[in-house]
Amino acid sequence: NDGRVKGVIFFGVSKRYTFKSAVGAGQFWFWLIMLGIFTAAILSYTIARRISKRVSLFAEVARSVADGKLDQEISLRGKDEIGDLASAFNLMIGRLRQMRKLEEELRRKDRLAALGELSAGVAHEVRNPLGIIKSSAQVLQNRLKDKEVKSRELISFIIEETDRLNKVVTNFLDFARPQKPNLEKRKIIPILDKTLGLVKIQFSERNIKVVRNYKKGLPPAMIDEDLMSQVFLNLITNALQAMSEGGILTVTVRLKVENQKFKTEDKNSSTETNFIEISFRDTGCGIPETELSKVFNPFFSIREGGTGLGLSIVHKIIETHGGEISVESQVGKGTTFTLKLPVAQKTEDKRQKTD
C-alpha cells in the first residue's frame, strides 16, 4: 500500500517445451485433416460406385428395351431420385408392353376379319351343295335293295363324309360370325363339372385320370353358359387327344388378383382387378416351342385331320367375354391352357361407372 515492492513472482516457459507443444498440435491437426480427407474420399468413392452401378443397370435395361426386349424391369428400390426414376422407367416399360400387345391384337383382328368374311362366303357356297348331296344319297340308299350291300355301304360313306364336311362348314361359320354372348351371373365350377361329365367314358377308355383343384367360395363370373361350355369341351377334347396312351388332366380353378400400377401427377397409384383363373394341364405329347405362337391362328393344327378352327373359336369366345387365354407347353411333358375371366362384381362396377 505504501508503494514499496514486497516480493517478486517469476514464471518461465521453456522454448523447447513451447516448440514441442506446437509441433504436437500441428501433427494432431494434420492427421485429423488427413483422416477427414481419407474418410471423405472413401465415402465419395462408395457413393459414386453405387450411383455408377445403378446408372449402368439403367443403361443396360434401356439398351434391351431399345432392342425390343420388353420383358425386363429395373430392380431398384428407394425413396431417392434414382428410385423414383426406376419406378417411372418400369411404368414406361409396362405401358410399352400393353401397347405392343394391343398392336398385335389389332393386326390379328384385321387378319381374322378379312379371313372371316372369306370363310363365311365359302361356307355358304359349300353348305347348299352339301345338303343336296346328302339328301340325294339318302334317297338312293332308301331305294336300293337290301341285297345291294356294297352300294349301300358306299352311299353310307358318302353320307358320313358329307356330315363331316358339314361340320367343318359349321366351324367356318362359327369362326367367321361368332355368337354374341348372353352374359349372365354364373358359377364356373358346376359348368366345368358338367362338361367333364360329357367325356367321362372317353377318359375311362384311355386310362386318363382327372384331378380337380377347385378353390372354394369363388365369386360368379359374367358368362354365356353355352359358349363357355363349348370352350371347356374344346380344351378338354384337346387334352384327351394329346394323351392317347393315358395320363393326368389337372383342372384348377382359383381367384386371381392383379394389381396394375400407374403414375399420376403427384404420386404412384394402382388398380386391383379380380379374375377367375381356370387352367387345364395335361401330361400329353406337348407342343413344340416354335409352334406355340400359332396355336390360336385359324387353320393351324398339329393334329392330323384337324380343321385348326377349334382354338381360334375358343380365343374369340374368351375375347367376347373380356377375358384372356394363354398356353404353355413342353414337348414330352404336356400342355397347359389358362383362361382368365373377370368376376361378375367387377363387370357390374364398370357398367355402373359407365352409366
Coordinates of C-alpha atoms in Angstrom, one line a residue:
N1 CA 0.0 0.0 0.0
D2 CA 2.9 2.4 0.6
G3 CA 4.3 1.7 -2.9
R4 CA 7.2 -0.5 -2.0
V5 CA 7.9 -3.9 -3.6
K6 CA 7.4 -6.6 -1.1
G7 CA 8.1 -9.6 -3.4
V8 CA 8.6 -10.9 -7.0
I9 CA 7.0 -14.0 -8.6
F10 CA 8.9 -15.4 -11.6
F11 CA 7.1 -17.5 -14.2
G12 CA 9.0 -19.0 -17.1
V13 CA 8.3 -21.3 -20.1
S14 CA 10.9 -23.4 -21.8
K15 CA 11.3 -22.6 -25.5
R16 CA 11.9 -26.3 -26.2
Y17 CA 8.6 -27.2 -24.5
T18 CA 6.7 -24.5 -26.4
F19 CA 8.2 -25.7 -29.7
K20 CA 7.4 -29.3 -28.9
S21 CA 3.8 -28.5 -28.0
A22 CA 3.3 -26.5 -31.2
V23 CA 4.7 -29.4 -33.2
G24 CA 2.4 -31.9 -31.4
A25 CA -0.6 -29.7 -32.0
G26 CA 0.3 -29.4 -35.7
Q27 CA 0.7 -33.1 -36.1
F28 CA -2.6 -33.7 -34.4
W29 CA -4.4 -31.4 -36.8
F30 CA -2.5 -32.7 -39.8
W31 CA -3.5 -36.3 -39.1
L32 CA -7.1 -35.3 -38.2
I33 CA -7.4 -33.4 -41.6
M34 CA -5.8 -36.4 -43.4
L35 CA -8.3 -38.7 -41.7
G36 CA -11.1 -36.4 -42.8
I37 CA -9.9 -36.3 -46.4
F38 CA -9.4 -40.1 -46.4
T39 CA -12.9 -40.7 -45.0
A40 CA -14.4 -38.2 -47.5
A41 CA -12.6 -40.0 -50.3
I42 CA -13.9 -43.4 -49.2
L43 CA -17.5 -42.1 -48.9
S44 CA -17.3 -40.3 -52.3
Y45 CA -15.9 -43.5 -53.9
T46 CA -18.6 -45.6 -52.4
I47 CA -21.4 -43.2 -53.3
A48 CA -20.0 -42.7 -56.8
R49 CA -19.6 -46.5 -57.3
R50 CA -23.2 -47.1 -56.1
I51 CA -24.6 -44.4 -58.4
S52 CA -22.5 -45.6 -61.3
K53 CA -23.7 -49.2 -60.8
R54 CA -27.3 -48.1 -60.8
V55 CA -26.8 -45.9 -63.8
S56 CA -25.1 -48.8 -65.6
L57 CA -28.1 -51.0 -64.8
F58 CA -30.4 -48.3 -66.2
A59 CA -28.3 -48.2 -69.4
E60 CA -28.3 -51.9 -69.8
V61 CA -32.1 -52.2 -69.5
A62 CA -32.6 -49.2 -71.7
R63 CA -30.5 -50.9 -74.4
S64 CA -32.6 -54.0 -74.1
V65 CA -35.8 -52.0 -74.4
A66 CA -34.4 -50.2 -77.5
D67 CA -33.8 -53.7 -79.0
G68 CA -37.4 -54.6 -78.4
K69 CA -37.0 -56.7 -75.3
L70 CA -39.8 -55.6 -73.1
D71 CA -39.8 -58.5 -70.6
Q72 CA -37.3 -56.7 -68.3
E73 CA -37.6 -54.3 -65.4
I74 CA -35.2 -52.3 -63.3
S75 CA -35.0 -53.9 -59.8
L76 CA -34.1 -50.8 -57.9
R77 CA -36.0 -49.7 -54.8
G78 CA -35.5 -46.5 -52.9
K79 CA -37.1 -43.2 -52.0
D80 CA -34.4 -41.1 -53.7
E81 CA -34.4 -39.6 -57.2
I82 CA -32.9 -42.8 -58.8
G83 CA -35.6 -44.9 -57.1
D84 CA -38.3 -42.6 -58.5
L85 CA -36.7 -42.7 -61.9
A86 CA -36.6 -46.5 -61.8
S87 CA -40.3 -46.7 -60.9
A88 CA -41.2 -44.3 -63.8
F89 CA -39.0 -46.4 -66.2
N90 CA -40.7 -49.6 -65.1
L91 CA -44.1 -48.0 -65.6
M92 CA -43.0 -46.9 -69.1
I93 CA -41.9 -50.5 -70.0
G94 CA -45.2 -51.8 -68.7
R95 CA -47.1 -49.4 -70.9
L96 CA -44.9 -50.3 -73.9
R97 CA -45.8 -53.9 -73.3
Q98 CA -49.5 -53.1 -73.3
M99 CA -49.1 -51.0 -76.5
R100 CA -47.3 -53.9 -78.2
K101 CA -50.0 -56.3 -77.1
L102 CA -52.7 -54.0 -78.4
E103 CA -51.0 -53.6 -81.7
E104 CA -50.6 -57.3 -82.1
E105 CA -54.3 -57.8 -81.3
L106 CA -55.3 -55.1 -83.8
R107 CA -53.2 -56.7 -86.5
R108 CA -54.6 -60.2 -85.6
K109 CA -58.2 -58.9 -85.7
D110 CA -57.7 -57.2 -89.1
R111 CA -56.4 -60.5 -90.5
L112 CA -59.2 -62.5 -88.9
A113 CA -61.8 -60.1 -90.1
A114 CA -60.7 -60.5 -93.7
L115 CA -60.4 -64.2 -93.3
G116 CA -63.8 -64.4 -91.6
E117 CA -65.5 -62.7 -94.5
L118 CA -63.9 -65.1 -96.9
S119 CA -64.8 -68.1 -94.7
A120 CA -68.4 -67.1 -94.4
G121 CA -68.7 -66.7 -98.2
V122 CA -67.1 -70.1 -98.8
A123 CA -69.2 -71.8 -96.1
H124 CA -72.4 -70.5 -97.6
E125 CA -71.4 -71.6 -101.1
V126 CA -70.5 -75.1 -99.9
R127 CA -73.3 -75.8 -97.5
N128 CA -76.1 -75.8 -100.0
P129 CA -74.4 -78.3 -102.4
L130 CA -73.6 -80.5 -99.4
G131 CA -77.2 -80.6 -98.4
I132 CA -78.2 -81.6 -101.9
I133 CA -75.5 -84.3 -102.0
K134 CA -76.6 -85.8 -98.6
S135 CA -80.3 -85.8 -99.4
S136 CA -79.7 -87.4 -102.8
A137 CA -77.5 -90.1 -101.2
Q138 CA -80.2 -90.8 -98.6
V139 CA -82.8 -91.2 -101.3
L140 CA -80.6 -93.6 -103.3
Q141 CA -79.8 -95.6 -100.1
N142 CA -83.5 -96.0 -99.4
R143 CA -84.3 -97.1 -102.9
L144 CA -81.5 -99.7 -103.0
K145 CA -82.5 -103.3 -102.2
D146 CA -81.0 -104.9 -99.1
K147 CA -79.1 -107.3 -101.3
E148 CA -77.1 -104.5 -102.8
V149 CA -74.9 -104.3 -99.7
K150 CA -71.8 -102.9 -101.5
S151 CA -73.7 -100.0 -103.0
R152 CA -75.5 -99.2 -99.7
E153 CA -72.1 -99.2 -97.9
L154 CA -70.6 -96.8 -100.5
I155 CA -73.6 -94.4 -100.0
S156 CA -73.1 -94.6 -96.3
F157 CA -69.6 -93.4 -96.8
I158 CA -70.9 -90.5 -98.8
I159 CA -73.4 -89.5 -96.1
E160 CA -70.7 -89.8 -93.4
E161 CA -68.2 -87.6 -95.3
T162 CA -71.0 -85.2 -96.1
D163 CA -71.8 -84.9 -92.4
R164 CA -68.1 -84.4 -91.6
L165 CA -67.8 -81.6 -94.3
N166 CA -71.0 -80.0 -93.0
K167 CA -69.4 -79.9 -89.5
V168 CA -66.3 -78.2 -91.0
V169 CA -68.6 -75.7 -92.7
T170 CA -70.3 -75.1 -89.4
N171 CA -67.0 -74.4 -87.8
F172 CA -66.2 -72.0 -90.6
L173 CA -69.4 -70.1 -89.8
D174 CA -68.8 -70.1 -86.1
F175 CA -65.3 -68.7 -86.7
A176 CA -66.5 -66.1 -89.2
R177 CA -69.5 -64.9 -87.3
P178 CA -69.2 -65.8 -83.6
Q179 CA -72.3 -65.6 -81.5
K180 CA -72.8 -62.5 -79.3
P181 CA -72.6 -63.8 -75.7
N182 CA -75.7 -63.6 -73.5
L183 CA -73.8 -62.7 -70.3
E184 CA -75.3 -63.8 -67.0
K185 CA -74.1 -64.4 -63.5
R186 CA -72.9 -68.0 -63.4
K187 CA -70.7 -70.2 -61.2
I188 CA -67.9 -71.7 -63.1
I189 CA -67.4 -75.0 -61.3
P190 CA -70.9 -76.5 -62.0
I191 CA -70.5 -75.8 -65.7
L192 CA -67.0 -77.2 -65.7
D193 CA -68.1 -80.4 -63.9
K194 CA -71.0 -80.9 -66.3
T195 CA -68.6 -80.6 -69.3
L196 CA -66.1 -83.0 -67.8
G197 CA -69.0 -85.5 -67.3
L198 CA -69.7 -85.5 -71.0
V199 CA -66.3 -87.1 -71.7
K200 CA -66.2 -89.3 -68.7
I201 CA -66.4 -92.5 -70.8
Q202 CA -63.6 -91.4 -73.1
F203 CA -61.4 -90.7 -70.1
S204 CA -62.0 -94.2 -68.7
E205 CA -61.3 -95.8 -72.1
R206 CA -58.0 -94.0 -72.5
N207 CA -56.9 -94.5 -68.9
I208 CA -56.9 -90.8 -68.2
K209 CA -57.2 -89.6 -64.6
V210 CA -58.9 -86.2 -63.9
V211 CA -57.6 -84.2 -60.9
R212 CA -59.8 -81.3 -59.8
N213 CA -58.2 -78.4 -57.8
Y214 CA -61.1 -76.1 -57.0
K215 CA -60.8 -73.1 -54.7
K216 CA -63.9 -72.9 -52.5
G217 CA -66.1 -69.8 -52.3
L218 CA -65.3 -68.4 -55.7
P219 CA -67.5 -65.5 -56.9
P220 CA -69.6 -65.9 -60.0
A221 CA -68.5 -64.6 -63.4
M222 CA -70.5 -62.9 -66.1
I223 CA -70.5 -65.5 -68.9
D224 CA -72.7 -67.2 -71.6
E225 CA -73.1 -70.7 -70.2
D226 CA -73.5 -72.4 -73.6
L227 CA -70.4 -70.6 -75.1
M228 CA -68.3 -71.3 -72.1
S229 CA -69.3 -75.0 -72.2
Q230 CA -68.1 -75.0 -75.8
V231 CA -64.7 -73.5 -74.7
F232 CA -64.3 -76.1 -71.9
L233 CA -65.3 -79.0 -74.1
N234 CA -62.8 -77.9 -76.8
L235 CA -59.9 -77.6 -74.4
I236 CA -60.8 -80.9 -72.6
T237 CA -61.0 -82.7 -76.0
N238 CA -57.6 -81.3 -77.0
A239 CA -56.1 -82.7 -73.8
L240 CA -57.9 -86.0 -74.4
Q241 CA -56.4 -86.3 -77.9
A242 CA -52.9 -85.3 -76.6
M243 CA -52.9 -88.2 -74.1
S244 CA -53.6 -91.2 -76.4
E245 CA -51.7 -93.5 -74.1
G246 CA -53.2 -92.3 -70.9
G247 CA -52.1 -89.6 -68.4
I248 CA -53.4 -87.0 -66.0
L249 CA -55.6 -84.0 -66.7
T250 CA -55.4 -81.4 -63.9
V251 CA -58.1 -78.8 -63.8
T252 CA -57.5 -75.8 -61.5
V253 CA -59.9 -73.0 -60.7
R254 CA -58.9 -70.2 -58.4
L255 CA -59.3 -66.5 -57.8
K256 CA -56.5 -64.3 -59.2
V257 CA -55.9 -60.7 -58.2
E258 CA -53.8 -58.5 -60.4
N259 CA -52.5 -55.0 -59.5
Q260 CA -51.9 -52.6 -62.3
K261 CA -49.7 -49.6 -61.3
F262 CA -49.9 -46.2 -62.9
K263 CA -48.4 -42.8 -62.1
T264 CA -50.5 -39.7 -61.5
E265 CA -49.1 -36.1 -61.3
D266 CA -48.1 -36.3 -57.7
K267 CA -48.0 -40.0 -56.7
N268 CA -48.0 -43.6 -57.8
S269 CA -51.3 -45.4 -57.8
S270 CA -52.7 -48.8 -58.6
T271 CA -55.9 -50.6 -59.5
E272 CA -56.9 -54.1 -58.5
T273 CA -58.7 -56.5 -60.8
N274 CA -60.1 -59.8 -59.8
F275 CA -60.2 -62.7 -62.3
I276 CA -61.3 -66.3 -62.1
E277 CA -58.4 -68.4 -63.5
I278 CA -59.1 -71.8 -65.0
S279 CA -56.3 -73.9 -66.2
F280 CA -56.2 -77.3 -68.0
R281 CA -52.9 -79.1 -67.6
D282 CA -52.3 -82.4 -69.4
T283 CA -49.4 -84.8 -69.5
G284 CA -49.6 -85.4 -73.2
C285 CA -47.1 -85.1 -76.1
G286 CA -46.8 -81.3 -75.8
I287 CA -46.4 -78.6 -78.5
P288 CA -43.0 -77.5 -80.0
E289 CA -41.9 -74.1 -78.8
T290 CA -41.8 -72.9 -82.4
E291 CA -45.5 -73.7 -82.8
L292 CA -46.8 -72.2 -79.6
S293 CA -47.4 -68.7 -81.0
K294 CA -49.5 -70.2 -83.8
V295 CA -52.0 -72.3 -81.8
F296 CA -54.7 -69.7 -81.9
N297 CA -54.3 -68.9 -85.6
P298 CA -57.1 -70.1 -87.8
F299 CA -56.5 -73.3 -89.8
F300 CA -53.4 -74.2 -87.8
S301 CA -53.4 -77.7 -86.3
I302 CA -50.6 -80.1 -85.2
R303 CA -53.1 -82.9 -85.2
E304 CA -53.6 -84.8 -88.4
G305 CA -57.2 -84.3 -89.7
G306 CA -57.9 -81.3 -87.6
T307 CA -59.5 -78.2 -89.1
G308 CA -57.4 -75.8 -87.0
L309 CA -60.5 -73.7 -86.1
G310 CA -61.3 -75.0 -82.6
L311 CA -58.8 -72.9 -80.7
S312 CA -59.4 -69.9 -82.9
I313 CA -63.1 -70.1 -81.9
V314 CA -62.2 -70.5 -78.3
H315 CA -59.9 -67.5 -78.4
K316 CA -62.8 -65.4 -79.9
I317 CA -65.3 -66.5 -77.3
I318 CA -62.9 -65.6 -74.5
E319 CA -62.3 -62.2 -76.1
T320 CA -66.0 -61.5 -76.3
H321 CA -66.2 -62.3 -72.5
G322 CA -63.5 -59.7 -71.8
G323 CA -61.1 -62.4 -70.7
E324 CA -57.7 -63.8 -71.8
I325 CA -56.3 -67.2 -72.8
S326 CA -52.7 -68.3 -72.8
V327 CA -50.8 -71.5 -73.4
E328 CA -47.6 -73.1 -72.1
S329 CA -46.1 -76.3 -73.3
Q330 CA -43.1 -78.6 -73.2
V331 CA -42.6 -81.4 -75.7
G332 CA -42.9 -84.8 -73.9
K333 CA -44.2 -83.2 -70.7
G334 CA -47.6 -81.7 -71.5
T335 CA -49.5 -78.5 -72.2
T336 CA -51.4 -76.0 -70.0
F337 CA -54.2 -73.8 -71.3
T338 CA -55.1 -71.0 -68.9
L339 CA -58.2 -68.8 -69.0
K340 CA -58.8 -65.6 -67.1
L341 CA -62.4 -64.4 -66.8
P342 CA -63.4 -61.2 -64.9
V343 CA -65.6 -61.8 -61.9
A344 CA -69.2 -60.6 -62.0
Q345 CA -68.8 -57.8 -59.4
K346 CA -66.0 -56.1 -61.3
T347 CA -68.0 -56.2 -64.5
E348 CA -71.0 -54.7 -62.8
D349 CA -69.0 -52.0 -61.2
K350 CA -67.5 -51.0 -64.6
R351 CA -71.0 -50.8 -66.1
Q352 CA -72.3 -48.7 -63.3
K353 CA -69.3 -46.3 -63.7
T354 CA -70.0 -46.1 -67.5
D355 CA -73.7 -45.3 -66.8

